mmCIF file of C-alpha atoms in Angstrom:
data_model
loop_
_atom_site.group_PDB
_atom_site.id
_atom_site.type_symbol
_atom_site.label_atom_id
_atom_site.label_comp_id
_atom_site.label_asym_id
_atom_site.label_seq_id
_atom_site.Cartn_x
_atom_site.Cartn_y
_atom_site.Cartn_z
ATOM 1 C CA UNK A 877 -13.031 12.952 -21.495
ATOM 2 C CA UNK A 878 -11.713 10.871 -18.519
ATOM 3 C CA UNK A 879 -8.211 11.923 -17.622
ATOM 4 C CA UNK A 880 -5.740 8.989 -18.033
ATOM 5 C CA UNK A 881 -1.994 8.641 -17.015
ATOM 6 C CA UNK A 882 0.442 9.187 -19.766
ATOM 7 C CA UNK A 883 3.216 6.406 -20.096
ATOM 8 C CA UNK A 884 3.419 4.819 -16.737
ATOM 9 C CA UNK A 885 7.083 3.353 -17.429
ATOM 10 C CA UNK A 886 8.544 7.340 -18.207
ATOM 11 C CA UNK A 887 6.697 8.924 -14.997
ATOM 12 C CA UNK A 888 5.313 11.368 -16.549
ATOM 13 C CA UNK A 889 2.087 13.611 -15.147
ATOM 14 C CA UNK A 890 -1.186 12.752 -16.147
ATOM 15 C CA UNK A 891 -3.217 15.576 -17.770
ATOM 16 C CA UNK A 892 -3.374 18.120 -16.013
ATOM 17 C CA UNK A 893 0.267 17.854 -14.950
ATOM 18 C CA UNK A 894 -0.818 16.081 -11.313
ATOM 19 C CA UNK A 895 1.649 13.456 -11.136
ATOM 20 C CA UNK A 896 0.259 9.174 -11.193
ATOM 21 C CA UNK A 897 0.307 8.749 -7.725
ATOM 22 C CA UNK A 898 1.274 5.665 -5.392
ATOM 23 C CA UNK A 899 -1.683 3.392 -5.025
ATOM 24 C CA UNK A 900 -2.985 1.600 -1.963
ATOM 25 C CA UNK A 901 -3.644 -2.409 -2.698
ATOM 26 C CA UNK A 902 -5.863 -3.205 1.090
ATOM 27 C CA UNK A 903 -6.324 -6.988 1.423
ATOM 28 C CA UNK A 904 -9.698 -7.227 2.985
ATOM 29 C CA UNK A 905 -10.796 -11.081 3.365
ATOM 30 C CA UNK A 906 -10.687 -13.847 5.071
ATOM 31 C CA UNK A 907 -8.494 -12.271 8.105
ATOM 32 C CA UNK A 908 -7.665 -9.361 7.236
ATOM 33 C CA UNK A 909 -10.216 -6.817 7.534
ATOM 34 C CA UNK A 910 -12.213 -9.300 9.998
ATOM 35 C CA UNK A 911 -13.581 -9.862 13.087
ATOM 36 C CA UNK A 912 -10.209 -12.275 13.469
ATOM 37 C CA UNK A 913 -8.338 -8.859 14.025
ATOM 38 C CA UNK A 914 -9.783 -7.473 16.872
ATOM 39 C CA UNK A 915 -9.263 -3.975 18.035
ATOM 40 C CA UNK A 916 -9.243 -2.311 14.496
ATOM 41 C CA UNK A 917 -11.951 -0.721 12.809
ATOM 42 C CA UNK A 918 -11.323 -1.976 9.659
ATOM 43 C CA UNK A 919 -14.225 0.119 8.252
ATOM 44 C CA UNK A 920 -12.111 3.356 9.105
ATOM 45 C CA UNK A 921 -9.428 2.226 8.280
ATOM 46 C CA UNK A 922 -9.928 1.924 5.251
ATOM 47 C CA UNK A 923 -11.888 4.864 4.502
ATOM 48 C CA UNK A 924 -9.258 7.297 6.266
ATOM 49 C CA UNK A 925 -6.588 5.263 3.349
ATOM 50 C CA UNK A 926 -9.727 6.248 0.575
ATOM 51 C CA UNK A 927 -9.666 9.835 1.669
ATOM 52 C CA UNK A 928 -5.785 10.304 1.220
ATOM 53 C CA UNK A 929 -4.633 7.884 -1.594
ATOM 54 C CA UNK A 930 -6.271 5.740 -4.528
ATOM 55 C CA UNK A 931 -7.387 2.953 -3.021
ATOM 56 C CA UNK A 932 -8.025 -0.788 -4.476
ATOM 57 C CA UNK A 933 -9.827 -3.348 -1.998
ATOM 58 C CA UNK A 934 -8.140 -7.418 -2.832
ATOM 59 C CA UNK A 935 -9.707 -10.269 -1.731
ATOM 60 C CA UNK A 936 -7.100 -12.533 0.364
ATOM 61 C CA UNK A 937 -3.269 -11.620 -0.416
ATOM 62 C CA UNK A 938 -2.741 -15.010 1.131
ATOM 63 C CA UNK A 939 -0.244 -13.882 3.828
ATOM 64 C CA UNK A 940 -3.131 -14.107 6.792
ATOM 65 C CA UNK A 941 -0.575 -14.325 9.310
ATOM 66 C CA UNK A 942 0.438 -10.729 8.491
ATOM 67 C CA UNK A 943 -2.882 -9.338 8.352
ATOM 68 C CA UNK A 944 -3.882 -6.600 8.148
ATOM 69 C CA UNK A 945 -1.708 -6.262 5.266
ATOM 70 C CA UNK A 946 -1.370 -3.082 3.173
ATOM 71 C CA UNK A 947 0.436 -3.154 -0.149
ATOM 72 C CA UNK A 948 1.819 0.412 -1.463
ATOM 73 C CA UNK A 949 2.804 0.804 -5.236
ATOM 74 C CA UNK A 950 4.959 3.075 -6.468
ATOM 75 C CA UNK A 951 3.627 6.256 -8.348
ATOM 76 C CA UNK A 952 4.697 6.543 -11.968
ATOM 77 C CA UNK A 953 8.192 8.425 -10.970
ATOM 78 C CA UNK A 954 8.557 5.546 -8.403
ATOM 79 C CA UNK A 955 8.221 2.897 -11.018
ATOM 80 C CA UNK A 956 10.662 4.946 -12.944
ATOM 81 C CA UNK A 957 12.836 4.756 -10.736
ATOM 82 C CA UNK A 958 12.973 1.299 -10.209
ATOM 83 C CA UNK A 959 11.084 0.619 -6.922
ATOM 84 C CA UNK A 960 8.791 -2.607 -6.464
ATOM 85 C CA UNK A 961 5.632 -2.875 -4.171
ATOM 86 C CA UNK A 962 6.176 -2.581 -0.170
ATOM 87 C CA UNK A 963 3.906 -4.669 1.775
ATOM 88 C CA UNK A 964 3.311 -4.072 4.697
ATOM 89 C CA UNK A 965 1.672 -6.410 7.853
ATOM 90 C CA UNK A 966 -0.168 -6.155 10.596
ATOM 91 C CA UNK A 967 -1.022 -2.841 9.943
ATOM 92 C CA UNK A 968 -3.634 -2.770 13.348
ATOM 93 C CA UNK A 969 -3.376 0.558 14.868
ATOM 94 C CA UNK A 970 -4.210 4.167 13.568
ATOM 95 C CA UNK A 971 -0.793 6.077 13.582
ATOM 96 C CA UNK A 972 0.653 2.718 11.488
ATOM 97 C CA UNK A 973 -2.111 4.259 9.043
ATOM 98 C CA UNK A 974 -1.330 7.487 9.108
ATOM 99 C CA UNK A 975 2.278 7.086 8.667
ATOM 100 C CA UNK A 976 1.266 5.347 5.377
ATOM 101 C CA UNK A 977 -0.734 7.989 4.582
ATOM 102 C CA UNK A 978 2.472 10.446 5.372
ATOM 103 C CA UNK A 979 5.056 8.524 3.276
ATOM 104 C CA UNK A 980 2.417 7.801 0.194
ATOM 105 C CA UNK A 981 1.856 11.714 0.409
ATOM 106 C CA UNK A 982 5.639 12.261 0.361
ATOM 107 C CA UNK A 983 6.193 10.097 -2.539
ATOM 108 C CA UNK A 984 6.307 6.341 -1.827
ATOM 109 C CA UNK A 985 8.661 4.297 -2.742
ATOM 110 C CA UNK A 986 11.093 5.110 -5.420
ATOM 111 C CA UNK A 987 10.598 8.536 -4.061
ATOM 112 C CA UNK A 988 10.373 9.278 -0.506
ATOM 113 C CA UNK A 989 12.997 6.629 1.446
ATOM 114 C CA UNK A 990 10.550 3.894 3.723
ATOM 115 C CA UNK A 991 10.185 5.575 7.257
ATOM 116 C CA UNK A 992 12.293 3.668 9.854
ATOM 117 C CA UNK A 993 8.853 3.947 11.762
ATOM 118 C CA UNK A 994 7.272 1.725 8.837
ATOM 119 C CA UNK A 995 10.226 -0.435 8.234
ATOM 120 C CA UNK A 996 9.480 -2.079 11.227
ATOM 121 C CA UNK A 997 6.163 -3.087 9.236
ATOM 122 C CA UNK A 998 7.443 -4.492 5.959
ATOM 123 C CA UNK A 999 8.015 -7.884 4.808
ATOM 124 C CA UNK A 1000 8.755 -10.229 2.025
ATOM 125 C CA UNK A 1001 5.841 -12.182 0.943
ATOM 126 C CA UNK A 1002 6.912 -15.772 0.344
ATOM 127 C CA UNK A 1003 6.583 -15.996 -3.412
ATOM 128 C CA UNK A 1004 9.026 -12.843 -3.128
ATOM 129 C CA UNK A 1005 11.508 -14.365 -1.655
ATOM 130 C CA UNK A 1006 11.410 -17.315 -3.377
ATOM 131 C CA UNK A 1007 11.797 -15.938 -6.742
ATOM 132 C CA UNK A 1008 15.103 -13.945 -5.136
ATOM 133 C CA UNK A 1009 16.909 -16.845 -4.936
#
């Protein structure tokens, strides 16, 4: 039997007692994860994000001016604790990926405060920050 994650909204482990981790949403489209980027190999890229972290591939996020963007959601604990989706933009170089990698392994949000390092990477989509006001 497939192991599945116990109530997502309490945090609790999944069988097994290996907690629901933070998952990786990469937008891989029209701009992002193209030729349009240059200097990025998208292809390892994404496949050093597969190795580390659960890993979902969207088709256009719709924020190409960002790209590449890289959404991170909050384990099960994170959710718990109230935390919402980071996104994060032109994610272009390898150690930007690997600090990802670090803070998703350290928690994520919700769990492990956003390293000033990656701060410097997140934004506010625009149907975000419309719905804040």
């Amino acid at each position: 039997m497939p192991e599945r994650p116990a109530d997502g909204a309490t945090g609790k482990a999944v069988a097994g007692n290996r907690p629901v981790p933070c998952r990786v949403v990469v937008c891989r489209d029209c701009c992002c994860g193209s030729p349009k980027v240059t200097g990025v190999d998208h292809a390892a890229q994404t496949a050093r994000l597969r190795a580390e972290v659960p890993v979902r591939i969207s088709d256009c996020l719709d924020v190409c001016d960002q790209a590449n963007v890289i959404v991170v959601q909050p384990s099960a604990a994170g959710r718990a604790a109230g935390a919402r989706p980071v996104w994060l933009g032109l994610v272009n170089d390898r150690d930007a990926t690997e600090d990802i990698v670090t803070w998703v392994h350290a928690g994520g949000p919700g769990v492990a405060p956003l390293p000033d390092i990656l701060d410097l990477y997140a934004f506010t989509p625009p149907r975000r920050r419309a719905e804040s006001r």
